[in-house]
Coordinates of C-alpha atoms and ligand atoms in Angstrom, one line a residue:
X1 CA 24.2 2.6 26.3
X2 CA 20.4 3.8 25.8
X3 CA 17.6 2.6 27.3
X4 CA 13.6 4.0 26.4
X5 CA 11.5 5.8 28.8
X6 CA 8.0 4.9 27.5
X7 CA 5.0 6.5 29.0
X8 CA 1.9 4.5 29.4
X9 CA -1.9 5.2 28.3
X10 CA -0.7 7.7 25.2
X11 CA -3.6 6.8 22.3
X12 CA -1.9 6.8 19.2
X13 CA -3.2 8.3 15.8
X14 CA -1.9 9.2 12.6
X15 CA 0.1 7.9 9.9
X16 CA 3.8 6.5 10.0
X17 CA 5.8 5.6 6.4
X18 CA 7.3 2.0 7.0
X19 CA 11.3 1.9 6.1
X20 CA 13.0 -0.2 3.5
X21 CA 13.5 -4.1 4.6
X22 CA 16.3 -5.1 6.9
X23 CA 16.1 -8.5 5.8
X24 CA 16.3 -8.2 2.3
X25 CA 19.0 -5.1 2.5
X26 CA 21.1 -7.1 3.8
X27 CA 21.7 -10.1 1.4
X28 CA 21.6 -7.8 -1.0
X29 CA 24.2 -5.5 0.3
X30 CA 26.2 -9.2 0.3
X31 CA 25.4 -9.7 -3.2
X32 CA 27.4 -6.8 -4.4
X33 CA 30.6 -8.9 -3.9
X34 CA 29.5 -10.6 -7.1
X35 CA 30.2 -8.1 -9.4
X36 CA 33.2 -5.7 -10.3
X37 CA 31.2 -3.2 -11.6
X38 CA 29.0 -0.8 -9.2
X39 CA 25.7 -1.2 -7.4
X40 CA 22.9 1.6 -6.4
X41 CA 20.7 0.3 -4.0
X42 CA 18.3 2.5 -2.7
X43 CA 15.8 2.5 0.6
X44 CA 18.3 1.0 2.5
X45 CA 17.3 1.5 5.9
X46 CA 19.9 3.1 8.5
X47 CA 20.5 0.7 11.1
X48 CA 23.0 -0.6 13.2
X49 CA 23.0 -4.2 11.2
X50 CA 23.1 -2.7 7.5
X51 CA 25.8 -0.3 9.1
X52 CA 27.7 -3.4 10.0
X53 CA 27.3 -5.3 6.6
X54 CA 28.8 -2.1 4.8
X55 CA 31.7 -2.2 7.0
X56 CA 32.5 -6.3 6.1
X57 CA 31.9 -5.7 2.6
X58 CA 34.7 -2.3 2.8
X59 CA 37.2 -4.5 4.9
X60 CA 36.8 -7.5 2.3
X61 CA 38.0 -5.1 0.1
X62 CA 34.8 -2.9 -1.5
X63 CA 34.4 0.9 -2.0
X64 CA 31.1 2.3 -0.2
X65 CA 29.4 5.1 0.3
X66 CA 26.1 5.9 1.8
X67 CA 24.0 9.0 1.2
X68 CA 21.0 8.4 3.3
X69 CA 19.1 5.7 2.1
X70 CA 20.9 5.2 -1.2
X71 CA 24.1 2.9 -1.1
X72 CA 26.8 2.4 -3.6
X73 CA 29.4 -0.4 -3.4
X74 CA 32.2 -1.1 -6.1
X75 CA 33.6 -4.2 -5.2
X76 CA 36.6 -4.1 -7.5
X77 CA 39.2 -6.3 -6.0
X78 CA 37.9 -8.1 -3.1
X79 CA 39.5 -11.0 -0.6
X80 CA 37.9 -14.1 0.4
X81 CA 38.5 -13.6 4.0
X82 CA 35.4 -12.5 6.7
X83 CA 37.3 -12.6 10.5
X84 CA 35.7 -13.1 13.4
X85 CA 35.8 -9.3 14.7
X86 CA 33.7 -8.7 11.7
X87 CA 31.1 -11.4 11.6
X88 CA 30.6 -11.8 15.5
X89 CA 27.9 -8.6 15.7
X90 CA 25.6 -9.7 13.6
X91 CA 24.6 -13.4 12.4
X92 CA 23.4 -12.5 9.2
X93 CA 27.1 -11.7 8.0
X94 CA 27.2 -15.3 7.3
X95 CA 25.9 -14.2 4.2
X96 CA 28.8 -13.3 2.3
X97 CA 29.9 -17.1 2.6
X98 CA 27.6 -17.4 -1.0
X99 CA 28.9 -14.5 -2.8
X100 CA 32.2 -14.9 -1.6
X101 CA 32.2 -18.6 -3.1
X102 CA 30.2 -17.7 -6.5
X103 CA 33.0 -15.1 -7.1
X104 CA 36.0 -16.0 -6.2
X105 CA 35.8 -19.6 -5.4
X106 CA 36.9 -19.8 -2.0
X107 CA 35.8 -17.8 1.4
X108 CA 36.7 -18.2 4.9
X109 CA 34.2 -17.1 7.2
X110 CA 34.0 -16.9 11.1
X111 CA 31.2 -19.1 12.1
X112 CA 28.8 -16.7 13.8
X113 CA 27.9 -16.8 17.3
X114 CA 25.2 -17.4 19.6
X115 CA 22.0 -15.8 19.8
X116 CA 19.5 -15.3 22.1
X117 CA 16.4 -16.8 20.0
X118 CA 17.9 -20.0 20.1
X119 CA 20.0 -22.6 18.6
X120 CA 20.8 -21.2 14.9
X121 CA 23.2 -23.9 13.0
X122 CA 24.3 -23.3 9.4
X123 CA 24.6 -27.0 8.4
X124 CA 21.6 -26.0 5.3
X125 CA 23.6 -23.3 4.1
X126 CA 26.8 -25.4 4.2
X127 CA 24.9 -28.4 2.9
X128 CA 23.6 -26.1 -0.1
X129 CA 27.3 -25.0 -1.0
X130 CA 28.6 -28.8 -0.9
X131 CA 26.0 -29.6 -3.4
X132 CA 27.3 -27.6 -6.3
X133 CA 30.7 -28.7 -5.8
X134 CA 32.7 -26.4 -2.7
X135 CA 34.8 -28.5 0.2
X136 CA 33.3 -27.1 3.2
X137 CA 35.1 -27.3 6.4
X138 CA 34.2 -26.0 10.0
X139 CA 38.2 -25.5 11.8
X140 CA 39.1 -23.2 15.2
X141 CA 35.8 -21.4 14.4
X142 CA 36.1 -20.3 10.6
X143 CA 34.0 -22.0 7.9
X144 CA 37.0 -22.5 5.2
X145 CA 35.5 -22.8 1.6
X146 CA 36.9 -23.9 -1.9
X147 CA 36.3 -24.9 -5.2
X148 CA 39.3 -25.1 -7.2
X149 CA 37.6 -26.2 -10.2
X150 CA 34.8 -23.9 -9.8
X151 CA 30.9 -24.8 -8.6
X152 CA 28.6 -26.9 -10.6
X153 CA 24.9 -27.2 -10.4
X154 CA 23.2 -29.5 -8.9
X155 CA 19.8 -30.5 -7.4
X156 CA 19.4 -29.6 -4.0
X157 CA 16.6 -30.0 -1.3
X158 CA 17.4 -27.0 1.3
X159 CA 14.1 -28.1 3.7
X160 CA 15.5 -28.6 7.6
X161 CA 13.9 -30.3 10.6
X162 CA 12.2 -26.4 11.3
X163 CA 11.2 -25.9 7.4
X164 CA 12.9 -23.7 5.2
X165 CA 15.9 -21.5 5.6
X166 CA 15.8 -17.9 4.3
X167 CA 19.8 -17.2 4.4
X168 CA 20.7 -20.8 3.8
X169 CA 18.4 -20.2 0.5
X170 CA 20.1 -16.6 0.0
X171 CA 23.5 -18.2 0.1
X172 CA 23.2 -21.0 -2.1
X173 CA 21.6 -18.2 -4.7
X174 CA 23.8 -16.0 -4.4
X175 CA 26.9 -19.2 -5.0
X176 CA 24.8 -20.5 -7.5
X177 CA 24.3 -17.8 -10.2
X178 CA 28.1 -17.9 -11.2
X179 CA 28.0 -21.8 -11.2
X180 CA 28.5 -24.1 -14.6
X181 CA 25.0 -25.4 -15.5
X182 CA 21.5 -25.2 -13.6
X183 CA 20.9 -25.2 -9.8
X184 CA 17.6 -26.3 -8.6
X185 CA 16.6 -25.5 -5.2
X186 CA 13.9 -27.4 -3.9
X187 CA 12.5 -26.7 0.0
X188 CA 13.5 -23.7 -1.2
X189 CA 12.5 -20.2 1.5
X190 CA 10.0 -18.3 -0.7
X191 CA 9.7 -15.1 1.9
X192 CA 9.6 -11.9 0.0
X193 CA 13.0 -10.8 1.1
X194 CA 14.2 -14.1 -1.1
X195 CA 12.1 -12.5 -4.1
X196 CA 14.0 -9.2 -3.5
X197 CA 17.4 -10.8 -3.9
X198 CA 16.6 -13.0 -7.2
X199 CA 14.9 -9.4 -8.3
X200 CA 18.1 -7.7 -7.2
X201 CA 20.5 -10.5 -9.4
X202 CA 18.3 -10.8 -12.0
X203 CA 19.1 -7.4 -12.8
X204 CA 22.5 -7.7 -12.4
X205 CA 22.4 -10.2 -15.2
X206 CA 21.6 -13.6 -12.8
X207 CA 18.8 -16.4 -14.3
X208 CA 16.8 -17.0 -11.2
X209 CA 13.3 -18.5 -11.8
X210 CA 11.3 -19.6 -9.6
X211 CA 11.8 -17.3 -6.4
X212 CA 8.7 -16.8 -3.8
X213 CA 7.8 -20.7 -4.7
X214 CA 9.1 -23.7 -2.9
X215 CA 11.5 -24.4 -6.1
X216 CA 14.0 -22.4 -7.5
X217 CA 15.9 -22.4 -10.6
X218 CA 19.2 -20.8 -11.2
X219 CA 20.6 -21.1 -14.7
X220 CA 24.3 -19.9 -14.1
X221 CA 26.4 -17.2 -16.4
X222 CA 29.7 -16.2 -17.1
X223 CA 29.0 -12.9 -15.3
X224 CA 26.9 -10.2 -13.6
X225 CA 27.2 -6.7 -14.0
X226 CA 26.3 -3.3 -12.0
X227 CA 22.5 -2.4 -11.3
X228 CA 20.4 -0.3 -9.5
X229 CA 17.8 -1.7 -7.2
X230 CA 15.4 -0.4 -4.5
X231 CA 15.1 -2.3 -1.2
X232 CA 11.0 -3.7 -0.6
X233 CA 9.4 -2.1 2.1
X234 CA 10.2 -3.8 5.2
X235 CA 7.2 -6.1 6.5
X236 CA 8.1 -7.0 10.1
X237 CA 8.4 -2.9 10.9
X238 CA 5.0 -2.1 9.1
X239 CA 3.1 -5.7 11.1
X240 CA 5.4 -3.7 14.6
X241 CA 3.5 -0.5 14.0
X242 CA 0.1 -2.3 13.3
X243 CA 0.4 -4.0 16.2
X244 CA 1.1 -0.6 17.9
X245 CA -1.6 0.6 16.4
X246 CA -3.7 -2.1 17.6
X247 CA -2.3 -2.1 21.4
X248 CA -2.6 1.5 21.8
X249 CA -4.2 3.1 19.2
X250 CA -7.4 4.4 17.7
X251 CA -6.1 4.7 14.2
X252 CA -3.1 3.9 13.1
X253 CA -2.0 3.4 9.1
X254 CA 1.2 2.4 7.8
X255 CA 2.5 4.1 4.5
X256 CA 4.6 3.0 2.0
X257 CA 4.0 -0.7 3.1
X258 CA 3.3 -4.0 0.6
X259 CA -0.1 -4.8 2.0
X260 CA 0.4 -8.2 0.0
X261 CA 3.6 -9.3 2.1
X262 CA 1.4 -8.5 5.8
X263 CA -1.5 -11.0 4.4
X264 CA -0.7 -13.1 7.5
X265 CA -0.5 -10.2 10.5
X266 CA -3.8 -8.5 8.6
X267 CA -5.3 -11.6 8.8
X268 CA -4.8 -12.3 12.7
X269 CA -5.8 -8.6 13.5
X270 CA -9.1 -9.5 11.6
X271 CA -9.7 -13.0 13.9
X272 CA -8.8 -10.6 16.8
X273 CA -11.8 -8.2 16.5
X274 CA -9.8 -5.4 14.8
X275 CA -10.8 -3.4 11.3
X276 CA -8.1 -3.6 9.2
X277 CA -8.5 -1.1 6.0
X278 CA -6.3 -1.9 2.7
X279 CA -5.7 1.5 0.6
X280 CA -3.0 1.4 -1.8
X281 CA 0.2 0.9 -0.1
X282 CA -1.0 1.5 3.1
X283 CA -3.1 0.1 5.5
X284 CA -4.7 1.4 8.2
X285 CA -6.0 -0.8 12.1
X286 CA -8.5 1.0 13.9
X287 CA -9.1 0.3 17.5
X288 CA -11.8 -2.4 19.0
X289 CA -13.4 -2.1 22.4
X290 CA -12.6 -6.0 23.3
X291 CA -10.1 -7.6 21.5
X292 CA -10.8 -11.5 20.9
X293 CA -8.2 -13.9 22.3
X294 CA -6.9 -16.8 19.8
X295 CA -4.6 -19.1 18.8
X296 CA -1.7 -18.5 16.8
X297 CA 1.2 -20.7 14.9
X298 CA 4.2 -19.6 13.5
X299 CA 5.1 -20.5 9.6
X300 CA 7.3 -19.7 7.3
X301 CA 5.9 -17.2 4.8
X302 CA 2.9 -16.8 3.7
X303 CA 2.2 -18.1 7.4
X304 CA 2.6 -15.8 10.6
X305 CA 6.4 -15.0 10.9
X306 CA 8.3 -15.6 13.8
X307 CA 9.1 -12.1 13.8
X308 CA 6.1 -10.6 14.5
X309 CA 5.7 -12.8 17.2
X310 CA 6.8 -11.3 20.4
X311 CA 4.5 -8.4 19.5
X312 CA 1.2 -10.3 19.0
X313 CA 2.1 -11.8 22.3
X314 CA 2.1 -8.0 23.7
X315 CA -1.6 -8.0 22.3
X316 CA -2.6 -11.1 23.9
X317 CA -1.1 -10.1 27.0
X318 CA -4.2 -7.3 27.4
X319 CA -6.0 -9.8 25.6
X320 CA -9.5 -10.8 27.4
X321 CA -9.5 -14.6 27.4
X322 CA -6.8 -17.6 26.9
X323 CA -4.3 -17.4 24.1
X324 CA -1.8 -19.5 22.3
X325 CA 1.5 -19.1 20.8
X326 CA 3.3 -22.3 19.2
X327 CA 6.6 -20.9 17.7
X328 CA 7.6 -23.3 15.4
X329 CA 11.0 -21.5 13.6
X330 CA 12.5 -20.6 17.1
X331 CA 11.2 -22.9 19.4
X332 CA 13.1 -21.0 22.4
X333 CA 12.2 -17.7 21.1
X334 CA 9.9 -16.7 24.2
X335 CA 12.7 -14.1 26.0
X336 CA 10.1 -11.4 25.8
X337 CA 7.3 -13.3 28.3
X338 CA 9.8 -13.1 30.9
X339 CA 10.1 -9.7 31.3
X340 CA 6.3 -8.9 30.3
X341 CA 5.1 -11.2 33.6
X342 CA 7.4 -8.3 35.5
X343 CA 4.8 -6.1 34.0
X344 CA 2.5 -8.6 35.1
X345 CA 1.4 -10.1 32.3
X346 CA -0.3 -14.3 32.9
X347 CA 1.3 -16.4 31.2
X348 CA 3.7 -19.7 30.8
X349 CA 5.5 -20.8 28.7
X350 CA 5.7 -25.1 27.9
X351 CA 8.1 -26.0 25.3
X352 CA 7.8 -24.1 22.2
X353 CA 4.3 -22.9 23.2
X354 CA 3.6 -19.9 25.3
X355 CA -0.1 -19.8 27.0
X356 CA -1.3 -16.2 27.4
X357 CA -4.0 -15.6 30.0
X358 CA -5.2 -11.5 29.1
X359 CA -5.2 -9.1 31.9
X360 CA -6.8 -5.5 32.2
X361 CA -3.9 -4.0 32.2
X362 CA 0.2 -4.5 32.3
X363 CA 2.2 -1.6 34.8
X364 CA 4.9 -0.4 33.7
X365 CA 8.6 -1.8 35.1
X366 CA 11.9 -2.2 33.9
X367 CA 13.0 -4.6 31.7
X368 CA 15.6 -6.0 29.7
X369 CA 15.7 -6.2 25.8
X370 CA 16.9 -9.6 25.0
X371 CA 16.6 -9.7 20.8
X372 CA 15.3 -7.5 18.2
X373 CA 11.9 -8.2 18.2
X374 CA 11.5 -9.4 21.8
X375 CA 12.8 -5.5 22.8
X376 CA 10.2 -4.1 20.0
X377 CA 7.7 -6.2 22.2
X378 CA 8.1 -4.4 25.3
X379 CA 7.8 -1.0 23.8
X380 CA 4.4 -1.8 22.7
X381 CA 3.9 -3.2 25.7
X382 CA 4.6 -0.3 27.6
X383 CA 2.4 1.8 25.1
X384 CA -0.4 0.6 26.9
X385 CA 0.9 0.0 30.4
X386 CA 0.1 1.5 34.0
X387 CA 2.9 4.1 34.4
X388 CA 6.3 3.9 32.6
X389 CA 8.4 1.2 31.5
X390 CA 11.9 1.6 31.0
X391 CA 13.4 -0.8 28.2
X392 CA 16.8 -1.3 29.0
X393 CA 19.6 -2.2 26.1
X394 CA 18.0 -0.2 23.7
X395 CA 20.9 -1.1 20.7
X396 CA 19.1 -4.8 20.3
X397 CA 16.0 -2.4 18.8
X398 CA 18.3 0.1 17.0
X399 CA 19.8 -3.0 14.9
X400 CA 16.2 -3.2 13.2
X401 CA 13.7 -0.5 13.7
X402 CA 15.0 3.1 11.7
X403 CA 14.0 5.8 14.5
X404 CA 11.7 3.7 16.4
X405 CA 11.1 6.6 18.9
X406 CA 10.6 8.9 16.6
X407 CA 8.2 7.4 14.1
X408 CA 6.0 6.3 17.2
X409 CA 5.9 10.1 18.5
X410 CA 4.2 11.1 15.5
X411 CA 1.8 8.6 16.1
X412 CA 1.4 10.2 19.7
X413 CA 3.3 7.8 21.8
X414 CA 5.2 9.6 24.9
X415 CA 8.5 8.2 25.0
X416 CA 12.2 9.1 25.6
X417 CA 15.5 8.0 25.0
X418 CA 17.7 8.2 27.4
X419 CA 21.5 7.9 28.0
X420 CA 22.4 5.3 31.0
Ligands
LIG501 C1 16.1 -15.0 8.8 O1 17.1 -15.6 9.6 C2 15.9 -13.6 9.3 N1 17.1 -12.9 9.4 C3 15.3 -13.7 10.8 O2 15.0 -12.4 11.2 C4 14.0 -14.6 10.7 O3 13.5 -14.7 12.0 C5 14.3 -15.9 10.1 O4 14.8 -15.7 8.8 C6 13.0 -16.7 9.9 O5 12.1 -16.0 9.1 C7 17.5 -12.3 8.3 O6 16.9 -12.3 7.2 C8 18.7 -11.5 8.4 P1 16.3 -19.4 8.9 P2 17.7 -17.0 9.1 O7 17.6 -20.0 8.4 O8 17.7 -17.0 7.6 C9 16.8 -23.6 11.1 C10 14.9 -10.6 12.7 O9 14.5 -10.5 13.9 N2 18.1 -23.7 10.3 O10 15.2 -19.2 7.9 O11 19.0 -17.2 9.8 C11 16.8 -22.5 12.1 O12 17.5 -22.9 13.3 C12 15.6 -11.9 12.4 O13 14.9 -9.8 11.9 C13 18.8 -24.9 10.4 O14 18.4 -25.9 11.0 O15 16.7 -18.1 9.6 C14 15.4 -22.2 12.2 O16 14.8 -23.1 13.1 C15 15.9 -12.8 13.5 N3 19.9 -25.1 9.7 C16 14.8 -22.4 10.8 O17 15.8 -23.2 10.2 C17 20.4 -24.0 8.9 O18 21.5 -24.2 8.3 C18 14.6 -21.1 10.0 O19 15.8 -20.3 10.1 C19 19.7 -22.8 8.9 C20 18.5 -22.7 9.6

């Protein structure tokens, strides 16, 4: 086990070039199973989760190889047939239940397990694969699916009780594209990552219209063959490291980013006193004197995303003033406030709302990294802090962010990761 040593009061500068997306290399990586023939998919960012999804899709069968950021998979001759030892460390392996089903008509799939930021059911994505024709059923914790006589278009509206579903969307995609007939997906998740994947099958042959809208069309075909892709940049690490930039920094710019997919986290920066600067595919926060404390609602895209939540909330926490948070994906998905009030951060948190009260300044402490984000909270947190502050369970960070530590060095952070 690791945990980070970060050292307080560092001001950061510089430039750091933002990886390719987590979130969109890994339904992609799923959507290989689709075809025989072989897929190149480049800026694949090397983390512990993509790690993970290249080891299902080589035990269901696939050939892969990995040179740096560029993957190959050949899945040849496949079986339908996820286990639990595979899917249970990490959620998003439920996303081979849609390719899986598209291709060979039937999939058994361990239901995934808990998770920290709350209550995660897969009834959409099950709901989406009924539609076009698959028996579903949930028995001694696999998701058994068939469709003997193959999937059939249909109509579907996808929209749950917290809005859209980005996998649940992914899946019923990625079943649908192989179906007989046309698939419309209404309620549909239009976050880029979504875009990524249609982009991704469209080249493989796939008729997705409609992708990064509330409505999508899939006209199915007989087949989709090999392609080469490269992953879009990933938008919740760029918005991390404008946040840094914003908690600790004079001038921070990230490189290599999609300034169009950060609209939302550029935009609250701007209500919160801070110049952000749009050049290409970069963009660039420079420092205020008094940040402005606000109010702020979580949405799926274009609104603010969940993900970046946690580390606005490590803003706020400095933050002269009152602020709001309102998670409305997640409702539980406060872990991080927790363990900021042990580096004595203000604030509560009622229901799915946290109320920030901004203090001079947090010390550092130990604390414990509960999820992804929530862990990529505390290091900007600590950024900032009185002293050090030790995050603890530092693999929760390593499943998202390529090199955290190091990328944040060359911005002039002090940190260190250390064995436990
Ligand atoms: C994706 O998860 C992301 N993961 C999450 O990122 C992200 O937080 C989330 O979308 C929301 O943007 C990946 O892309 C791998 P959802 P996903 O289905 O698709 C409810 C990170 O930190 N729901 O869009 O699983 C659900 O409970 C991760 O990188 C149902 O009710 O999330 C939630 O309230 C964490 N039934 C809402 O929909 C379902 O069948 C949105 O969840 C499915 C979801």
């Amino acid at each position: 086990m690791e945990k980070l040593v970060v050292e307080g009061g560092a001001r950061l500068r510089g430039s750091v070039p933002v990886s390719g997306s987590k979130n969109s290399s890994l339904p992609i990586l799923a959507a290989t199973l689709l075809t025989r023939e072989r897929c190149v998919i480049r800026r694949v960012p090397d983390l512990s989760d993509t790690n993970y999804m290249l080891q299902i899709l080589s035990k269901l069968g696939a050939h892969v190889e990995r040179a740096s950021g560029t993957v190959t998979v050949e899945a040849g001759d496949i079986h339908p047939e996820a286990p639990y030892d595979l899917v249970r460390r990490m959620r998003a392996s439920i996303c081979v239940m849609g390719p899986l089903t598209g291709r060979l008509h039937r999939a058994s799939v361990s239901l995934p397990g808990g998770c920290v930021i709350g209550d995660r059911p897969i009834d959409l994505h099950l709901m989406g694969l009924r539609a076009i024709g698959a028996t579903v059923e949930v028995a001694g914790g696999d998701i058994k699916i068939e469709a003997p006589d193959g999937l059939h278009g249909a109509e579907v509206n996808l929209r749950g009780k917290h809005g859209t579903t980005v996998l649940g969307t992914d899946n019923l995609i990625m079943a649908a594209v192989l179906a007989k007939g046309t698939t419309v997906i209404e309620g549909a998740a239009a976050e880029p990552e979504v875009v990524d994947l249609a982009d991704f099958l469209n080249s493989m042959g796939a008729r997705i219209e409609g992708a990064g809208t509330g409505r999508i069309t899939i006209r199915g075909v007989e087949e989709l063959h090999g392609t080469e892709h490269t992953v879009i940049p990933d938008r919740i690490e760029a918005g991390t490291f404008m946040l840094a930039g914003a908690i600790a920094g004079d001038e921070v710019t990230v490189q290599r980013a999609r300034p169009d997919h950060l609209v939302a986290v550029t935009e609250a920066l701007r209500r919160c006193g801070f110049t952000v600067a749009e050049n290409g595919d970069a963009l660039t926060v420079v420092g205020c004197g008094e940040p402005i404390s606000g109010e702020l609602t979580t949405e799926p895209y274009p609104g603010f995303p969940t993900d970046m939540q946690a580390q606005m909330c490590a803003l706020f926490a400095t933050t002269h003033g009152t602020s709001t948070v309102r998670e409305t994906i997640f409702p539980q998905r406060f872990m991080h406030i927790a363990e900021m009030k042990r580096m004595g951060a203000h604030a509560d948190v009622s229901g799915s709302t946290a109320v920030i009260h901004g203090v001079p300044r947090l010390s550092g402490a130990p604390v414990m990294a509960s999820d992804l984000r929530a862990s990529a909270a505390l290091v900007l947190a600590g950024l900032s802090a009185e002293g050090e502050t030790e995050v603890n369970r530092l693999y929760h960070i390593d499943r998202g962010y390529e090199h955290i530590d190091e990328k944040l060095a060359m911005l002039g952070a002090r940190l260190r990761r250390v064995k436990v």
